[in-house]
CSV table of C-alpha atoms in Angstrom, one decimal:
chain,number,residue,atom,x,y,z
A,683,MET,CA,49.0,84.4,-57.0
A,684,GLU,CA,45.6,84.0,-58.8
A,685,SER,CA,46.2,80.1,-59.2
A,686,SER,CA,46.5,79.8,-55.2
A,687,TRP,CA,43.4,81.3,-54.7
A,688,LEU,CA,41.7,79.0,-57.3
A,689,VAL,CA,43.0,76.2,-55.6
A,690,LEU,CA,41.8,77.4,-52.1
A,691,LEU,CA,38.4,78.1,-53.7
A,692,SER,CA,38.0,74.8,-55.5
A,693,LEU,CA,38.9,73.0,-52.2
A,694,ALA,CA,36.4,74.7,-50.3
A,695,LEU,CA,33.8,74.3,-52.8
A,696,GLY,CA,34.7,70.6,-52.8
A,697,LEU,CA,34.3,70.3,-49.0
A,698,THR,CA,31.0,72.2,-49.1
A,699,VAL,CA,29.6,69.8,-51.8
A,700,GLY,CA,31.0,66.8,-49.9
A,701,ALA,CA,29.5,67.9,-46.5
A,702,GLY,CA,26.0,68.6,-48.2
A,703,PHE,CA,26.2,65.2,-49.7
A,704,VAL,CA,26.9,63.3,-46.4
A,705,THR,CA,24.1,65.6,-44.8
A,706,LEU,CA,21.7,64.2,-47.6
A,707,LEU,CA,22.7,60.6,-46.9
A,708,TYR,CA,22.1,60.9,-43.3
A,709,VAL,CA,18.8,62.5,-43.7
A,710,ALA,CA,17.9,60.0,-46.3
A,711,GLU,CA,19.0,57.2,-43.8
A,712,ARG,CA,16.7,58.7,-41.1
A,713,HIS,CA,13.9,58.9,-43.5
A,714,GLY,CA,14.3,55.3,-44.4
A,715,LYS,CA,14.5,54.0,-41.0
A,716,ARG,CA,11.3,55.9,-40.2
A,717,ALA,CA,9.5,54.4,-43.1
A,718,ALA,CA,10.7,51.1,-42.1
A,719,GLU,CA,9.4,51.5,-38.7
A,720,VAL,CA,5.9,52.5,-40.1
A,721,VAL,CA,6.0,49.3,-42.5
A,722,ASN,CA,7.3,46.9,-40.0
A,723,PRO,CA,6.5,48.5,-36.5
A,724,ALA,CA,8.2,46.8,-33.7
A,725,VAL,CA,6.1,44.4,-31.3
A,726,PRO,CA,6.1,45.6,-27.6
A,727,ASP,CA,8.8,43.7,-25.4
A,728,GLY,CA,7.7,40.0,-24.7
A,729,ILE,CA,4.6,40.0,-26.8
A,730,ASP,CA,6.5,37.9,-29.5
A,731,GLN,CA,7.2,34.9,-27.1
A,732,VAL,CA,3.7,35.1,-25.7
A,733,LEU,CA,2.0,34.9,-29.0
A,734,ASP,CA,4.5,31.9,-30.0
A,735,ALA,CA,3.7,29.9,-27.0
A,736,LEU,CA,-0.1,30.4,-27.5
A,737,GLU,CA,-2.4,27.5,-28.5
A,738,SER,CA,-5.2,29.7,-29.3
A,739,ALA,CA,-5.2,32.6,-31.9
A,740,GLY,CA,-3.4,35.7,-30.9
A,741,VAL,CA,-2.9,38.8,-33.3
A,742,VAL,CA,-1.5,42.2,-32.7
A,743,LEU,CA,-2.8,45.0,-35.1
A,744,ASP,CA,-1.2,48.4,-35.8
A,745,PRO,CA,-3.1,51.7,-36.1
A,746,SER,CA,-3.8,50.8,-39.8
A,747,ASN,CA,-5.3,47.2,-38.6
A,748,ASN,CA,-2.4,45.8,-40.2
A,749,VAL,CA,-1.3,42.4,-38.7
A,750,ILE,CA,2.3,43.0,-37.3
A,751,LYS,CA,2.4,39.7,-35.3
A,752,SER,CA,0.2,36.5,-35.1
A,753,SER,CA,0.4,33.3,-33.5
A,754,PRO,CA,0.3,30.0,-35.3
A,755,GLY,CA,-3.3,29.4,-33.9
A,756,ALA,CA,-4.4,32.5,-35.9
A,757,LEU,CA,-2.8,31.1,-39.2
A,758,SER,CA,-4.5,27.7,-38.8
A,759,MET,CA,-7.9,28.9,-38.0
A,760,GLY,CA,-7.7,31.2,-41.1
A,761,LEU,CA,-8.2,34.5,-39.3
A,762,VAL,CA,-5.1,36.1,-41.0
A,763,VAL,CA,-4.3,36.1,-44.7
A,764,ASN,CA,-1.4,38.2,-46.2
A,765,GLN,CA,-1.0,40.0,-42.8
A,766,GLN,CA,-4.7,41.1,-42.9
A,767,LEU,CA,-7.6,39.9,-40.8
A,768,ILE,CA,-10.1,38.6,-43.2
A,769,HIS,CA,-13.3,38.8,-41.0
A,770,PRO,CA,-14.9,42.1,-41.1
A,771,GLU,CA,-16.5,41.3,-37.5
A,772,LEU,CA,-13.1,41.2,-36.1
A,773,LEU,CA,-12.1,44.5,-37.9
A,774,ASP,CA,-15.0,46.1,-36.5
A,775,LEU,CA,-14.3,45.2,-33.1
A,776,ALA,CA,-10.7,46.4,-33.2
A,777,ARG,CA,-11.9,49.8,-34.5
A,778,GLY,CA,-14.3,50.0,-31.5
A,779,VAL,CA,-11.5,49.2,-29.0
A,780,ARG,CA,-9.0,51.8,-30.6
A,781,ARG,CA,-12.0,54.4,-30.5
A,782,THR,CA,-13.2,53.9,-26.9
A,783,GLY,CA,-9.9,52.4,-25.4
A,784,GLU,CA,-12.0,49.7,-23.6
A,785,ALA,CA,-11.5,45.9,-23.7
A,786,VAL,CA,-14.5,44.1,-25.3
A,787,SER,CA,-15.3,40.3,-25.2
A,788,GLU,CA,-17.6,38.7,-27.8
A,789,ASP,CA,-19.0,35.3,-29.1
A,790,LEU,CA,-19.0,35.3,-32.7
A,791,VAL,CA,-19.9,32.5,-35.4
A,792,LEU,CA,-17.2,33.0,-38.3
A,793,SER,CA,-16.9,31.3,-41.7
A,794,ARG,CA,-14.1,28.7,-41.6
A,795,GLY,CA,-12.9,29.3,-45.0
A,796,PRO,CA,-13.9,31.0,-48.3
A,797,PHE,CA,-15.5,27.6,-49.7
A,798,GLY,CA,-18.6,25.7,-48.0
A,799,ASP,CA,-20.8,26.5,-45.4
A,800,ALA,CA,-18.4,25.5,-42.3
A,801,SER,CA,-18.3,27.7,-39.5
A,802,MET,CA,-16.4,28.2,-36.1
A,803,HIS,CA,-17.5,29.4,-32.8
A,804,LEU,CA,-15.0,31.7,-31.3
A,805,ARG,CA,-14.7,33.6,-28.1
A,806,VAL,CA,-12.6,36.6,-28.9
A,807,ARG,CA,-10.9,39.4,-26.4
A,808,LEU,CA,-9.6,42.6,-27.8
A,809,ALA,CA,-7.8,45.3,-25.7
A,810,ARG,CA,-5.3,48.0,-26.3
A,811,LEU,CA,-1.6,47.2,-26.2
A,812,GLY,CA,0.3,50.5,-25.4
A,813,SER,CA,-0.7,53.4,-27.1
A,814,ARG,CA,-0.5,52.1,-30.8
A,815,TYR,CA,-1.5,48.6,-31.0
A,816,VAL,CA,-4.4,46.4,-30.4
A,817,LEU,CA,-4.2,42.8,-29.0
A,818,LEU,CA,-6.8,40.3,-30.3
A,819,LEU,CA,-7.2,36.8,-28.6
A,820,ALA,CA,-9.7,34.1,-29.8
A,821,GLU,CA,-10.5,30.8,-28.3
A,822,ASP,CA,-11.9,28.2,-30.7
A,823,ARG,CA,-14.9,26.7,-29.0
A,824,THR,CA,-16.5,24.8,-31.9
A,825,GLU,CA,-15.7,21.4,-30.5
A,826,ALA,CA,-17.6,22.4,-27.2
A,827,PHE,CA,-20.7,23.8,-29.1
A,828,ARG,CA,-20.7,20.6,-31.3
A,829,LEU,CA,-20.5,18.3,-28.3
A,830,ASP,CA,-23.2,20.5,-26.5
A,831,GLU,CA,-25.5,20.0,-29.7
A,832,VAL,CA,-24.7,16.3,-29.8
A,833,ARG,CA,-25.8,16.0,-26.0
A,834,ARG,CA,-29.0,17.9,-26.5
A,835,ASP,CA,-30.0,15.7,-29.6
A,836,PHE,CA,-29.0,12.7,-27.8
A,837,VAL,CA,-31.1,13.5,-24.7
A,838,ALA,CA,-34.1,14.4,-26.9
A,839,ASN,CA,-33.6,11.2,-28.8
A,840,ILE,CA,-33.5,9.0,-25.8
A,841,SER,CA,-36.7,10.8,-24.4
A,842,HIS,CA,-38.5,9.8,-27.7
A,843,GLU,CA,-37.2,6.3,-27.8
A,844,LEU,CA,-38.2,5.6,-24.2
A,845,LYS,CA,-41.4,7.0,-24.2
A,846,THR,CA,-42.9,4.0,-26.6
A,847,PRO,CA,-41.9,1.1,-24.5
A,848,ILE,CA,-42.6,2.7,-21.2
A,849,ALA,CA,-46.1,3.8,-22.5
A,850,ALA,CA,-46.6,0.2,-23.7
A,851,VAL,CA,-45.7,-1.3,-20.5
A,852,GLY,CA,-48.2,0.9,-18.6
A,853,LEU,CA,-51.1,0.1,-21.0
A,854,LEU,CA,-50.4,-3.7,-20.7
A,855,ALA,CA,-50.1,-3.5,-17.0
A,856,GLU,CA,-53.6,-1.6,-16.8
A,857,ALA,CA,-54.9,-4.2,-19.4
A,858,LEU,CA,-53.8,-7.1,-17.2
A,859,GLY,CA,-55.5,-5.5,-14.3
A,860,HIS,CA,-58.9,-5.4,-16.4
A,861,ALA,CA,-58.5,-8.9,-17.7
A,862,ALA,CA,-57.6,-10.8,-14.3
A,863,ASP,CA,-60.6,-13.1,-14.8
A,864,GLU,CA,-59.6,-14.1,-18.5
A,865,PRO,CA,-56.4,-16.5,-18.4
A,866,VAL,CA,-56.1,-16.4,-22.4
A,867,GLN,CA,-56.0,-12.5,-22.2
A,868,VAL,CA,-53.7,-12.3,-19.2
A,869,ARG,CA,-51.2,-14.7,-21.0
A,870,ARG,CA,-51.3,-12.6,-24.3
A,871,PHE,CA,-50.7,-9.3,-22.4
A,872,ALA,CA,-48.1,-11.0,-20.1
A,873,ASP,CA,-46.2,-12.0,-23.3
A,874,ARG,CA,-46.5,-8.4,-24.7
A,875,LEU,CA,-45.3,-7.0,-21.6
A,876,THR,CA,-42.3,-9.4,-21.5
A,877,THR,CA,-41.4,-8.3,-25.1
A,878,GLU,CA,-41.7,-4.5,-24.1
A,879,ALA,CA,-39.7,-4.9,-21.2
A,880,GLY,CA,-36.9,-6.8,-22.9
A,881,ARG,CA,-36.8,-4.1,-25.6
A,882,LEU,CA,-36.6,-1.4,-22.9
A,883,ALA,CA,-33.8,-3.3,-21.3
A,884,ARG,CA,-32.1,-3.7,-24.7
A,885,LEU,CA,-32.4,0.0,-25.3
A,886,THR,CA,-31.2,0.9,-22.0
A,887,GLN,CA,-28.1,-1.5,-22.3
A,888,GLU,CA,-27.2,-0.2,-25.7
A,889,ILE,CA,-27.4,3.4,-24.4
A,890,ILE,CA,-24.9,2.5,-21.7
A,891,GLU,CA,-22.6,0.7,-24.2
A,892,LEU,CA,-22.8,3.9,-26.5
A,893,SER,CA,-22.0,6.2,-23.9
A,894,ARG,CA,-18.8,3.9,-22.8
A,895,LEU,CA,-17.7,4.0,-26.3
A,896,GLN,CA,-17.9,7.6,-26.6
A,897,ALA,CA,-15.5,8.1,-23.4
A,898,GLN,CA,-11.8,8.7,-24.3
A,899,ASP,CA,-10.8,5.7,-22.3
A,900,ALA,CA,-13.1,3.2,-24.0
A,901,LEU,CA,-10.2,1.2,-25.1
A,902,ARG,CA,-7.9,1.2,-22.2
A,903,GLN,CA,-5.5,-1.6,-22.5
A,904,PRO,CA,-5.9,-3.8,-25.8
A,905,GLU,CA,-5.1,-7.3,-26.3
A,906,LEU,CA,-3.9,-9.4,-29.0
A,907,LEU,CA,-7.1,-11.1,-30.4
A,908,GLU,CA,-7.8,-13.8,-33.1
A,909,ILE,CA,-10.3,-12.6,-35.7
A,910,ASP,CA,-11.7,-15.9,-36.5
A,911,ASP,CA,-12.5,-16.5,-32.8
A,912,ILE,CA,-14.4,-12.8,-32.8
A,913,VAL,CA,-16.2,-13.5,-35.9
A,914,ALA,CA,-17.3,-17.0,-34.5
A,915,ALA,CA,-18.3,-15.6,-31.3
A,916,GLY,CA,-20.5,-13.0,-33.3
A,917,ILE,CA,-22.2,-15.5,-35.4
A,918,ASP,CA,-23.0,-17.9,-32.6
A,919,GLN,CA,-25.1,-15.4,-30.7
A,920,ASN,CA,-27.3,-15.2,-33.7
A,921,ARG,CA,-27.6,-19.1,-34.5
A,922,VAL,CA,-30.9,-19.4,-32.6
A,923,VAL,CA,-32.8,-16.6,-34.3
A,924,ALA,CA,-31.4,-17.5,-37.7
A,925,ASP,CA,-32.3,-21.3,-37.3
A,926,ALA,CA,-35.9,-20.1,-36.2
A,927,ASP,CA,-36.4,-18.2,-39.7
A,928,ARG,CA,-34.5,-20.9,-41.7
A,929,ILE,CA,-31.9,-18.4,-42.5
A,930,THR,CA,-28.5,-20.0,-43.3
A,931,ILE,CA,-25.2,-18.3,-42.0
A,932,ALA,CA,-22.5,-19.2,-44.2
A,933,VAL,CA,-18.9,-18.6,-42.9
A,934,GLY,CA,-15.9,-18.2,-45.2
A,935,LYS,CA,-12.5,-19.7,-44.6
A,936,LYS,CA,-10.4,-18.8,-41.7
A,937,SER,CA,-8.2,-15.6,-42.0
A,938,ARG,CA,-5.7,-16.4,-39.2
A,939,ALA,CA,-5.4,-12.7,-38.7
A,940,GLN,CA,-4.9,-11.0,-35.5
A,941,VAL,CA,-5.9,-7.7,-34.2
A,942,TYR,CA,-5.2,-5.5,-31.0
A,943,GLY,CA,-8.3,-4.6,-29.2
A,944,ASP,CA,-11.2,-5.4,-26.9
A,945,GLU,CA,-12.8,-8.8,-27.4
A,946,ARG,CA,-16.0,-7.9,-25.9
A,947,LEU,CA,-16.4,-4.9,-28.0
A,948,LEU,CA,-15.4,-6.5,-31.4
A,949,VAL,CA,-17.6,-9.3,-30.7
A,950,MET,CA,-20.4,-7.0,-30.1
A,951,ALA,CA,-19.7,-5.2,-33.2
A,952,VAL,CA,-19.7,-8.4,-35.6
A,953,HIS,CA,-22.8,-9.8,-33.6
A,954,ASN,CA,-24.8,-6.4,-34.4
A,955,LEU,CA,-24.0,-6.8,-38.2
A,956,VAL,CA,-25.1,-10.5,-38.3
A,957,ALA,CA,-28.3,-9.6,-36.1
A,958,ASN,CA,-29.0,-6.7,-38.5
A,959,ALA,CA,-28.6,-9.1,-41.7
A,960,VAL,CA,-30.9,-11.7,-40.1
A,961,HIS,CA,-33.6,-9.5,-39.1
A,962,TYR,CA,-33.9,-7.9,-42.4
A,963,SER,CA,-33.5,-11.1,-44.4
A,964,SER,CA,-36.5,-13.2,-45.5
A,965,PRO,CA,-37.0,-16.7,-44.3
A,966,GLY,CA,-35.1,-19.1,-46.1
A,967,SER,CA,-32.4,-16.9,-47.4
A,968,ARG,CA,-28.7,-16.8,-46.9
A,969,VAL,CA,-26.4,-14.5,-44.9
A,970,GLY,CA,-22.7,-14.7,-45.6
A,971,VAL,CA,-19.9,-13.8,-43.1
A,972,GLY,CA,-16.2,-13.8,-43.8
A,973,ALA,CA,-12.8,-12.4,-43.0
A,974,ARG,CA,-9.6,-11.8,-44.9
A,975,VAL,CA,-6.3,-9.9,-44.8
A,976,THR,CA,-5.0,-7.7,-47.5
A,977,ASP,CA,-1.8,-5.6,-47.1
A,978,GLY,CA,-2.2,-5.3,-43.5
A,979,VAL,CA,-5.8,-4.6,-43.6
A,980,ILE,CA,-8.3,-7.1,-42.0
A,981,GLU,CA,-11.8,-6.9,-43.6
A,982,ILE,CA,-14.8,-8.6,-41.9
A,983,THR,CA,-17.7,-8.8,-44.4
A,984,VAL,CA,-21.4,-9.3,-43.5
A,985,THR,CA,-23.7,-9.8,-46.6
A,986,ASP,CA,-27.5,-10.4,-46.8
A,987,GLN,CA,-29.9,-11.1,-49.3
A,988,GLY,CA,-32.5,-9.0,-47.5
A,989,VAL,CA,-34.6,-5.6,-48.3
A,990,GLY,CA,-31.5,-3.5,-48.9
A,991,ILE,CA,-31.3,0.1,-48.0
A,992,PRO,CA,-32.1,3.2,-50.3
A,993,GLU,CA,-29.2,5.2,-51.6
A,994,SER,CA,-30.6,8.2,-49.9
A,995,ASP,CA,-30.4,6.7,-46.2
A,996,LEU,CA,-26.8,5.1,-46.7
A,997,ASP,CA,-25.2,8.4,-45.4
A,998,ARG,CA,-27.6,8.3,-42.2
A,999,ILE,CA,-27.6,4.7,-41.3
A,1000,PHE,CA,-24.8,5.1,-38.5
A,1001,GLU,CA,-26.6,7.8,-36.9
A,1002,ARG,CA,-27.9,7.2,-33.4
A,1003,PHE,CA,-31.7,6.1,-33.4
A,1004,PHE,CA,-32.0,6.1,-37.2
A,1005,ARG,CA,-33.9,3.6,-38.6
A,1006,VAL,CA,-34.5,2.7,-42.5
A,1007,ASP,CA,-37.8,1.0,-41.8
A,1008,GLN,CA,-39.3,2.1,-38.7
A,1009,ALA,CA,-42.1,-0.4,-38.5
A,1010,ARG,CA,-40.0,-3.4,-39.3
A,1011,SER,CA,-37.3,-2.3,-36.6
A,1012,ARG,CA,-39.7,-2.0,-34.0
A,1013,ASN,CA,-41.4,-5.4,-34.8
A,1014,THR,CA,-38.1,-7.0,-34.7
A,1015,GLY,CA,-37.2,-5.1,-31.4
A,1016,GLY,CA,-34.6,-2.7,-33.1
A,1017,THR,CA,-33.5,0.2,-31.2
A,1018,GLY,CA,-31.6,2.1,-33.7
A,1019,LEU,CA,-28.4,2.1,-32.0
A,1020,GLY,CA,-26.8,-1.2,-33.3
A,1021,LEU,CA,-24.9,0.4,-36.4
A,1022,SER,CA,-24.0,3.5,-34.3
A,1023,ILE,CA,-22.3,1.1,-31.9
A,1024,VAL,CA,-20.6,-0.9,-34.5
A,1025,LYS,CA,-19.2,2.6,-35.9
A,1026,HIS,CA,-17.8,3.7,-32.7
A,1027,VAL,CA,-16.5,0.3,-31.9
A,1028,VAL,CA,-14.4,0.0,-35.3
A,1029,GLN,CA,-13.3,3.7,-34.9
A,1030,ILE,CA,-11.7,3.3,-31.4
A,1031,HIS,CA,-9.9,0.5,-32.9
A,1032,GLY,CA,-8.4,2.5,-35.6
A,1033,GLY,CA,-10.5,1.3,-38.5
A,1034,ASP,CA,-13.6,2.1,-40.4
A,1035,ILE,CA,-16.8,0.5,-41.8
A,1036,ARG,CA,-18.3,0.7,-45.3
A,1037,VAL,CA,-21.5,-0.3,-46.8
A,1038,TRP,CA,-22.9,-1.3,-49.9
A,1039,SER,CA,-26.5,-1.9,-50.6
A,1040,GLN,CA,-29.1,-2.2,-53.4
A,1041,PRO,CA,-32.8,-2.1,-52.5
A,1042,GLY,CA,-34.4,-5.6,-53.0
A,1043,HIS,CA,-30.9,-7.4,-53.5
A,1044,GLY,CA,-29.4,-6.9,-50.0
A,1045,SER,CA,-26.5,-5.1,-48.3
A,1046,THR,CA,-22.9,-5.7,-47.7
A,1047,PHE,CA,-21.3,-4.3,-44.5
A,1048,THR,CA,-17.4,-4.5,-44.3
A,1049,ILE,CA,-15.5,-3.6,-41.1
A,1050,ARG,CA,-11.8,-2.8,-42.0
A,1051,LEU,CA,-9.2,-3.0,-39.0
A,1052,PRO,CA,-5.3,-2.6,-38.9
A,1053,GLU,CA,-3.8,-6.0,-38.7
A,1054,ALA,CA,-1.8,-6.7,-35.4
A,1055,THR,CA,2.0,-6.2,-35.8
A,1056,HIS,CA,4.5,-7.5,-33.1
A,1057,PRO,CA,5.3,-6.6,-30.3
A,1058,ALA,CA,2.0,-5.7,-28.7
A,1059,PRO,CA,1.6,-1.8,-28.4
A,1060,ALA,CA,1.4,0.1,-25.1
A,1061,ALA,CA,-2.1,0.7,-23.5
A,1062,THR,CA,-4.1,3.5,-24.6
A,1063,GLY,CA,-4.8,5.5,-21.6
A,1064,ASP,CA,-4.1,4.9,-17.9
A,1065,THR,CA,-3.9,1.4,-16.3
A,1066,PRO,CA,-7.0,1.0,-13.8
């Protein structure tokens, strides 16, 4: 009898312990789920798809300002690292939105990365998302700011460069009026007036050319061109000036290379390099021009024995209106746009330009272009 009661008691105790253990497992599972929800909170429905489709930056923050979801744009801009916003300015805005409940929009200048001084201009907007989250959207406007700055600088440079020939034309016209009875003076002022008018016309034309080159459709429909023909045309345009200064233009062997591009633009680029070499060379010196192909790369080289370029100016010579020797450039009619035009022509043809120079020994400019392959590529841009 006693043994029966012991069996029943043991069975009851086992059931009680088992029920308690199951209850503990259930409670532990519930706590685990709640902890997981805190650590990995669920994003409201539809937000995942919206952020994945955004080209700009999008970030969802939880109450602790942890990033629970971010778009590819936010990662590429460097706004989010290790699921955290790394810019204190954005965190301050998020706290303000959470405190007031009102959406905010701000223009911010933030560092682009932990190294260097590069920065980015962002237009950011933050708003509450439900009761717990904050949504941050950021649009990168760095390129728009850069283009606006370039435009302002360009306008300022044009205004400065145009003032000199316009003022000269006005003064010479006034001098002509006062010297009406002096034929020698009239001829002298007329010659100078013609020179200044020509300089003004060249400056205006080069500004127009540079504006066209900076347009997206500058190279609308490339053609298959012979590099040797382009080099010959660029040289021929400088023969008269070179002969007048007894400067010899030596041409290398034919390269027989071909390139896809715009003939007028490429001839203009070669012409500008040869013209610079002639203008900065001493009378009786030599300018060498050659073209060759190496591993699918066409190299057009223009070498002179002129005054050379100081090392401190090498990084700036392709800037608009920059002149190494201001006085000499003005005397030779230079506008400071020639090398900038060359750079843009080469870039839109998929190439680059390099320079080597040593003061007192001359300079070498090298245009590098991709050699044409067959068949011809499709046009870049809409056909007119």
